[in-house]
Short mmCIF file of C-alpha atoms and ligand atoms in Angstrom, two decimals:
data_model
loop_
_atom_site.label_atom_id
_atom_site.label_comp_id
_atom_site.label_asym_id
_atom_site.label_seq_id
_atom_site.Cartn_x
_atom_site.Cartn_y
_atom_site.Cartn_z
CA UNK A 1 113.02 95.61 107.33
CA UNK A 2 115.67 93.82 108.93
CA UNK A 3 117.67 96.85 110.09
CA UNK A 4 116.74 100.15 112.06
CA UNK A 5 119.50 102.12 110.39
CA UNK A 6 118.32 104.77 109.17
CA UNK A 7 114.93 104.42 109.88
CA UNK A 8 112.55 107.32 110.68
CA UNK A 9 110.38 105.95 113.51
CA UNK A 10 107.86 107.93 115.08
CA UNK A 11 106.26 107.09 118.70
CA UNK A 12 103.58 108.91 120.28
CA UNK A 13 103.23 109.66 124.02
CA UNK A 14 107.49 109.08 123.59
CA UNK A 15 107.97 111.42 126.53
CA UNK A 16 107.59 109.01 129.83
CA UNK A 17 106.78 105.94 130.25
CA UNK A 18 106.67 103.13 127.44
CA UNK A 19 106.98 105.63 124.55
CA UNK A 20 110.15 106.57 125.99
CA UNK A 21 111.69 103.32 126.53
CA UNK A 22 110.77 102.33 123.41
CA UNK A 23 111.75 105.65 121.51
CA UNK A 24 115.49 105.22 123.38
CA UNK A 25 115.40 101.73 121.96
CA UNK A 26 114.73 102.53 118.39
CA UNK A 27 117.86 105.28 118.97
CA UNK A 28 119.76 103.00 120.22
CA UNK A 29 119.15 100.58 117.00
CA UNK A 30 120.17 103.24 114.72
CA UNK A 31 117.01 105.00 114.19
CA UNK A 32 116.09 108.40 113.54
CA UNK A 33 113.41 108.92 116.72
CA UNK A 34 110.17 111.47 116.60
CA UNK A 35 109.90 111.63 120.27
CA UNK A 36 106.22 113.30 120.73
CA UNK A 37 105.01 114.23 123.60
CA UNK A 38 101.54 116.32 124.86
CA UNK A 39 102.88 118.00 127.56
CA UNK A 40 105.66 116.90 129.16
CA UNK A 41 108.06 119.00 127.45
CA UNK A 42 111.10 118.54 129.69
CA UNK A 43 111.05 114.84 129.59
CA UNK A 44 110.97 114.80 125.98
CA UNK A 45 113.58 116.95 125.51
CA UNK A 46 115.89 115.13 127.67
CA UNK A 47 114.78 112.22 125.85
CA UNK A 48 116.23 113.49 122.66
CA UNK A 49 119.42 114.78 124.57
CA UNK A 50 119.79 110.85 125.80
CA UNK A 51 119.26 109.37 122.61
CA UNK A 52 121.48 111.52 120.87
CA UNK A 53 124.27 111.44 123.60
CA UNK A 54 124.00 107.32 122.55
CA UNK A 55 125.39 108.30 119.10
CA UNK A 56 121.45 108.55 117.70
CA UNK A 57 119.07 110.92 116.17
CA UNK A 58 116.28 112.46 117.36
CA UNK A 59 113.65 115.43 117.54
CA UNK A 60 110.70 116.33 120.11
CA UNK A 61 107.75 117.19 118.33
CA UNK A 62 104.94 118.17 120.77
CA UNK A 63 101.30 117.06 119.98
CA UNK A 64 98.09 115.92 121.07
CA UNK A 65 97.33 113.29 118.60
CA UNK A 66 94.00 113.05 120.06
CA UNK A 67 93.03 115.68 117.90
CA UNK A 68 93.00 115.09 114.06
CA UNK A 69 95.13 118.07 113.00
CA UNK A 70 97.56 117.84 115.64
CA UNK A 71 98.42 114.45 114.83
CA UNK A 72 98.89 115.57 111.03
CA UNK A 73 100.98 117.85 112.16
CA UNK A 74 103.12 115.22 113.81
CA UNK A 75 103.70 113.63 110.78
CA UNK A 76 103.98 116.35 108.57
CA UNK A 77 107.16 117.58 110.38
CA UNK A 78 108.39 114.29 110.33
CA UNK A 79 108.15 114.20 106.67
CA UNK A 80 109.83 117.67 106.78
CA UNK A 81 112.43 116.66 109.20
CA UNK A 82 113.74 113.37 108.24
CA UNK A 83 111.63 113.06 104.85
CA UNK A 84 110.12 109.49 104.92
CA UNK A 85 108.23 107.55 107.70
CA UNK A 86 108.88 103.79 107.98
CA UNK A 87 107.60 102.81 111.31
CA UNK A 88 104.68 104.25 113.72
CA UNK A 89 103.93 103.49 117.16
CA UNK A 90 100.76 104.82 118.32
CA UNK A 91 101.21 103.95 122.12
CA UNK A 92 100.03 107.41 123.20
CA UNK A 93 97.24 106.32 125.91
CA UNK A 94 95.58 107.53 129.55
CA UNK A 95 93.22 106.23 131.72
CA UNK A 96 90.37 107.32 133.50
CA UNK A 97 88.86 104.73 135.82
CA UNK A 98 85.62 104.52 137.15
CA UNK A 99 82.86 102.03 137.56
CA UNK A 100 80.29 101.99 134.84
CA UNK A 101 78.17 103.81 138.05
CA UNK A 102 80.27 106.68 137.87
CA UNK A 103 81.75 107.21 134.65
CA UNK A 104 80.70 110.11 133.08
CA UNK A 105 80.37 110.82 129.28
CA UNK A 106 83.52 113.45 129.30
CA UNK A 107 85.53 110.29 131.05
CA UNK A 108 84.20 107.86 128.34
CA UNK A 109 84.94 109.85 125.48
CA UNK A 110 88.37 111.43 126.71
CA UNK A 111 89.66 108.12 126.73
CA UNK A 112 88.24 106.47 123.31
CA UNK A 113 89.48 109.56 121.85
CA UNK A 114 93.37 109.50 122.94
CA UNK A 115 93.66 105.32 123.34
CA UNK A 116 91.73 104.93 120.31
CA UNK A 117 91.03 107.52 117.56
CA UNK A 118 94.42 109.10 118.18
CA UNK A 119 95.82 105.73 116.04
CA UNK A 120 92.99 106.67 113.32
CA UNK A 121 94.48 109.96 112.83
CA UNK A 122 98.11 109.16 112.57
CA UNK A 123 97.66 106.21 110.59
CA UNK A 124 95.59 108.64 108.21
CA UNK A 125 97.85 111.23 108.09
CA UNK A 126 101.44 108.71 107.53
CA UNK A 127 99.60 106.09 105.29
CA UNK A 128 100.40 108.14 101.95
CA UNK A 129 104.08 108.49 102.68
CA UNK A 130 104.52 104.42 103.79
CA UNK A 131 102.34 103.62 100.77
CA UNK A 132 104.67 106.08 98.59
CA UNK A 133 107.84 104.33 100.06
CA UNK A 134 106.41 101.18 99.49
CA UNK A 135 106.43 99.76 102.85
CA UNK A 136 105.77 100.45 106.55
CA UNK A 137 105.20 99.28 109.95
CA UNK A 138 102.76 100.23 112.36
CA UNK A 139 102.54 99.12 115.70
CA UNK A 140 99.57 99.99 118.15
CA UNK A 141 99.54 100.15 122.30
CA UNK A 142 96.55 97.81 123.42
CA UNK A 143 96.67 96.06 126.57
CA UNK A 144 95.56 92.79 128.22
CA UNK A 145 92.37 94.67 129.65
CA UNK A 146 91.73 94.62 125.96
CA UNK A 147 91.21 91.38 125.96
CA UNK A 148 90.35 90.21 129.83
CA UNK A 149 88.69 93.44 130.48
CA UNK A 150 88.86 94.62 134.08
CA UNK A 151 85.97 96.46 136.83
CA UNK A 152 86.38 100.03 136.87
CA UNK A 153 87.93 100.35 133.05
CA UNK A 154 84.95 100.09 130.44
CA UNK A 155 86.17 103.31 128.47
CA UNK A 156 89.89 101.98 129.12
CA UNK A 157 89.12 98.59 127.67
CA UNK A 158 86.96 99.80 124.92
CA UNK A 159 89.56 101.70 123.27
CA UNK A 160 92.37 98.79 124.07
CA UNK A 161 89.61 96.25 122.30
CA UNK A 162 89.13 99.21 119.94
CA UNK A 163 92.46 99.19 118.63
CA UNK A 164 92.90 95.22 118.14
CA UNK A 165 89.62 95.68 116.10
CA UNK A 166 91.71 98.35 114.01
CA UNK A 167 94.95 96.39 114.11
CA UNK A 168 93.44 93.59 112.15
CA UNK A 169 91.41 95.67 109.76
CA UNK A 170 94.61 97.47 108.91
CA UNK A 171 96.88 94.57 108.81
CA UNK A 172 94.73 93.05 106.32
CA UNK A 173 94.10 96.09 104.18
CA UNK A 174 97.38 97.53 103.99
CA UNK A 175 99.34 93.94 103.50
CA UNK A 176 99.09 94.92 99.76
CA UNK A 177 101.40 98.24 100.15
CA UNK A 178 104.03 96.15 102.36
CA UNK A 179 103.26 97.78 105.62
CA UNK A 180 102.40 95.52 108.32
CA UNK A 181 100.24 96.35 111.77
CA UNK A 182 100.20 94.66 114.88
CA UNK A 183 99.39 95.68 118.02
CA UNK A 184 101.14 94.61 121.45
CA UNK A 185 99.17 94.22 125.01
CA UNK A 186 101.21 94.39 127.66
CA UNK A 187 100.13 93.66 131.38
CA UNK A 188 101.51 95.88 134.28
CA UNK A 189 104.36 97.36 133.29
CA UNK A 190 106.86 100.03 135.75
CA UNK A 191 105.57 103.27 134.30
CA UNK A 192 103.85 106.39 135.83
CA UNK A 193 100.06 104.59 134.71
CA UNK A 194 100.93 101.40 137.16
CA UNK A 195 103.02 103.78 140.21
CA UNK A 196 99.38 105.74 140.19
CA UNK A 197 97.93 102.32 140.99
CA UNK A 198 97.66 102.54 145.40
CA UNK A 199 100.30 100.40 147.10
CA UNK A 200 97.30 97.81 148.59
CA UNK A 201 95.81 97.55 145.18
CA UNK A 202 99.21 97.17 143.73
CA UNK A 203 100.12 94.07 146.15
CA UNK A 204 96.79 92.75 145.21
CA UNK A 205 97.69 92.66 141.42
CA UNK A 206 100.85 91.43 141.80
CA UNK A 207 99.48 88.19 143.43
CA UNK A 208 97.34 88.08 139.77
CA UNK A 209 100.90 87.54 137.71
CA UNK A 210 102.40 83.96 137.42
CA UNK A 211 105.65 85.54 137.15
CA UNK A 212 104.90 87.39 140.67
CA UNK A 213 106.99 90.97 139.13
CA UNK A 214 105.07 93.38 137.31
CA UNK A 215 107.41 94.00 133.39
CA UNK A 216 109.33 96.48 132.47
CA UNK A 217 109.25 99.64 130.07
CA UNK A 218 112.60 97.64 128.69
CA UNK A 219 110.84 94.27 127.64
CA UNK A 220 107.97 96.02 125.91
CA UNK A 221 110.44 98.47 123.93
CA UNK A 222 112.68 95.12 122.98
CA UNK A 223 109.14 93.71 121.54
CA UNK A 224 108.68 96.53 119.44
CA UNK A 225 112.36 96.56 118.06
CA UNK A 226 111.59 92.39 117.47
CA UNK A 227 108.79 93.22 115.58
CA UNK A 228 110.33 96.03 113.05
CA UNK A 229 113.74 94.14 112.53
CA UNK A 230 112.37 90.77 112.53
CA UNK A 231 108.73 90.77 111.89
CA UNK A 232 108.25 90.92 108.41
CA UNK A 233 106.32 88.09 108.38
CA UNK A 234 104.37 89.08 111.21
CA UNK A 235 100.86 91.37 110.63
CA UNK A 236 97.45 91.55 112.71
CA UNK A 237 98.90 89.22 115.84
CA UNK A 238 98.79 90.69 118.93
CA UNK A 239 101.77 89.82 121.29
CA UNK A 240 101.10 89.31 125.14
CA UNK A 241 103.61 90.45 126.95
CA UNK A 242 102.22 90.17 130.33
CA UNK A 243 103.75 87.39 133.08
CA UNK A 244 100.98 85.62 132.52
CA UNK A 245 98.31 88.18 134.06
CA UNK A 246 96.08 86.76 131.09
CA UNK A 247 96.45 83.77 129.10
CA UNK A 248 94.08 83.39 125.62
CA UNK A 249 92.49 80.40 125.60
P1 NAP B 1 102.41 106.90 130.96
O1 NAP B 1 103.64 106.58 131.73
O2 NAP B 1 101.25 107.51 131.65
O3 NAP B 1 102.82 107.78 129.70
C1 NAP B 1 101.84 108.18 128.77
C2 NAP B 1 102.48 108.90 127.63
O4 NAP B 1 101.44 109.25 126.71
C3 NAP B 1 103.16 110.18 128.06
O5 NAP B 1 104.34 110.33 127.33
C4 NAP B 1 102.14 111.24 127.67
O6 NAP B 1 102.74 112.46 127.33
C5 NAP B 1 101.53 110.63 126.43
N1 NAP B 1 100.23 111.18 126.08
C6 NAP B 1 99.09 111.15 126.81
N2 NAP B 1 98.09 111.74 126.13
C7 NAP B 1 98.63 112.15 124.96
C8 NAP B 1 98.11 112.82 123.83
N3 NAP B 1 96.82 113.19 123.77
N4 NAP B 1 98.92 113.09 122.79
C9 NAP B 1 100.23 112.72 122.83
N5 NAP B 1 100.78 112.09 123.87
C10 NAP B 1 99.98 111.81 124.93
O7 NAP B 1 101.82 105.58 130.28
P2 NAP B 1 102.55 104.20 129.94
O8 NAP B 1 102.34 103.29 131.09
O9 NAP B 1 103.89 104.43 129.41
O10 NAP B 1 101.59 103.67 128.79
C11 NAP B 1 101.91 103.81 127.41
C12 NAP B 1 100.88 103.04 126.60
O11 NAP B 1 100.89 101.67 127.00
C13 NAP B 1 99.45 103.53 126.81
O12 NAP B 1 98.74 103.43 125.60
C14 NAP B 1 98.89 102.55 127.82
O13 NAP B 1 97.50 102.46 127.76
C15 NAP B 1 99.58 101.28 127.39
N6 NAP B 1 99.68 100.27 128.45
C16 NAP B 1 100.40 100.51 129.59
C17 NAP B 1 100.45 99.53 130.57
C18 NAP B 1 101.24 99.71 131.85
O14 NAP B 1 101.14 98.84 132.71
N7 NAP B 1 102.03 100.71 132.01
C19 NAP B 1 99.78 98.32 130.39
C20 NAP B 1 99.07 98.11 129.21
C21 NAP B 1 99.03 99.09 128.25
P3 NAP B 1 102.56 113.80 128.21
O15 NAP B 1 103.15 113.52 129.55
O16 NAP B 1 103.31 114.80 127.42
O17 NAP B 1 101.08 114.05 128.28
#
């Protein structure tokens, strides 16, 4: 792609956290942003306010992609808006931990269904237009407990797993219509998820990171912006971005 100019990049779950850092980022490289949100309405909107106050483009566009029509909706007034879709980042994601003991069927399936088949349903809905345009990139949220796994996360790391499954089934069947798909895991990041985390617990993970600092929303955004302007070449890799919390062997 080279260049963000101009392009029409939707993020998911845009309103806090990640989303947002990375939805300011993609303003900030020229983009034209679809900052959605579920509920946080404020934060969204602000969002826009920001990006657009830093010479960029953007529109709020509230939705609960964890439900099928919703997240058609998303992109069908991004096509409306702005016409075209060239990049989506499904990084829309909760948690709700609990031992295996505990965790009830509601908990299990809340989770798969925003972490995981929220990505099936806006990759559904903006694969026609990307195909149409001849090109694409899509770009998943999965995390390191995706890969390490971690106590008191089974639906949490299910859907993280669940999406590099996806990312590499994708990648390899839409390589044909230019569009690429990766997914990035990042460890623990300075967002709302991680401040929930108790202050003991918190200490406790810290000592887990190599670097010794947990990231921030900034060096995950900068990842996705590497990816879309330089990562043609780039499709089904997942990129660690995590101090060193897990290492692949
Ligand atoms: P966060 O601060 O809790 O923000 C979550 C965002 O997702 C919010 O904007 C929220 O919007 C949105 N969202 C939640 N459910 C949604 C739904 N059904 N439809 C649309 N939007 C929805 O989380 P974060 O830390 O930025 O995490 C972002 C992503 O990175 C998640 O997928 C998470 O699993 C992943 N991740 C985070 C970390 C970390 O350390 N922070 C590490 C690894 C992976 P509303 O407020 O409007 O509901």
């Amino acid at each position: 792609m080279g260049t963000l100019r101009e392009a029409v990049v939707v993020v998911t779950g845009a309103s806090r956290g990640l989303g947002a850092a990375i939805a300011e980022e993609m303003g900030h490289a020229g983009a034209k942003v679809v900052v959605n949100y579920s509920r946080s309405k404020e934060p969204a909107e602000e969002l826009v306010e920001r990006i657009s106050g830093d010479g960029g483009e953007a529109i709020s566009v509230q939705g609960d992609v964890s439900d099928p029509e919703q997240a058609q909706a998303l992109i069908d007034q991004t096509i409306e808006k702005f016409g075209r879709v060239d990049v989506l980042v499904n990084n829309a994601g909760i948690n709700i931990d609990r031992t295996l003991r505990k965790l009830t069927v509601e908990d299990w399936d809340k989770v798969i269904q925003v972490d995981l088949n929220s990505a099936f349903y806006t990759v559904h809905a903006a694969l026609p237009h990307m195909m149409e345009a001849g090109g694409g990139k899509i770009i998943n949220m999965s995390s390191f407990v995706g890969e390490a796994g971690n106590i008191g996360q089974a639906n949490y790391s299910a859907a993280k797993a669940g999406m590099l499954g996806f990312t590499k089934t994708a990648a390899k069947e839409l390589a044909r219509y230019g569009i690429t798909v990766n997914a990035i895991c990042p460890g623990f990041i300075e967002t709302d998820m991680v401040a929930a985390i108790p202050e003991d617990a918190k200490n406790k993970l810290l000592q887990s990171v190599p670097l010794g600092r947990f990231g921030q929303p900034n060096e995950i955004a900068r990842a996705v912006r590497y990816l879309v302007e330089d990562g043609d070449y780039i499709t089904g890799q997942a990129l660690d971005i995590n101090g060193g919390v897990y290492i692949r062997t």
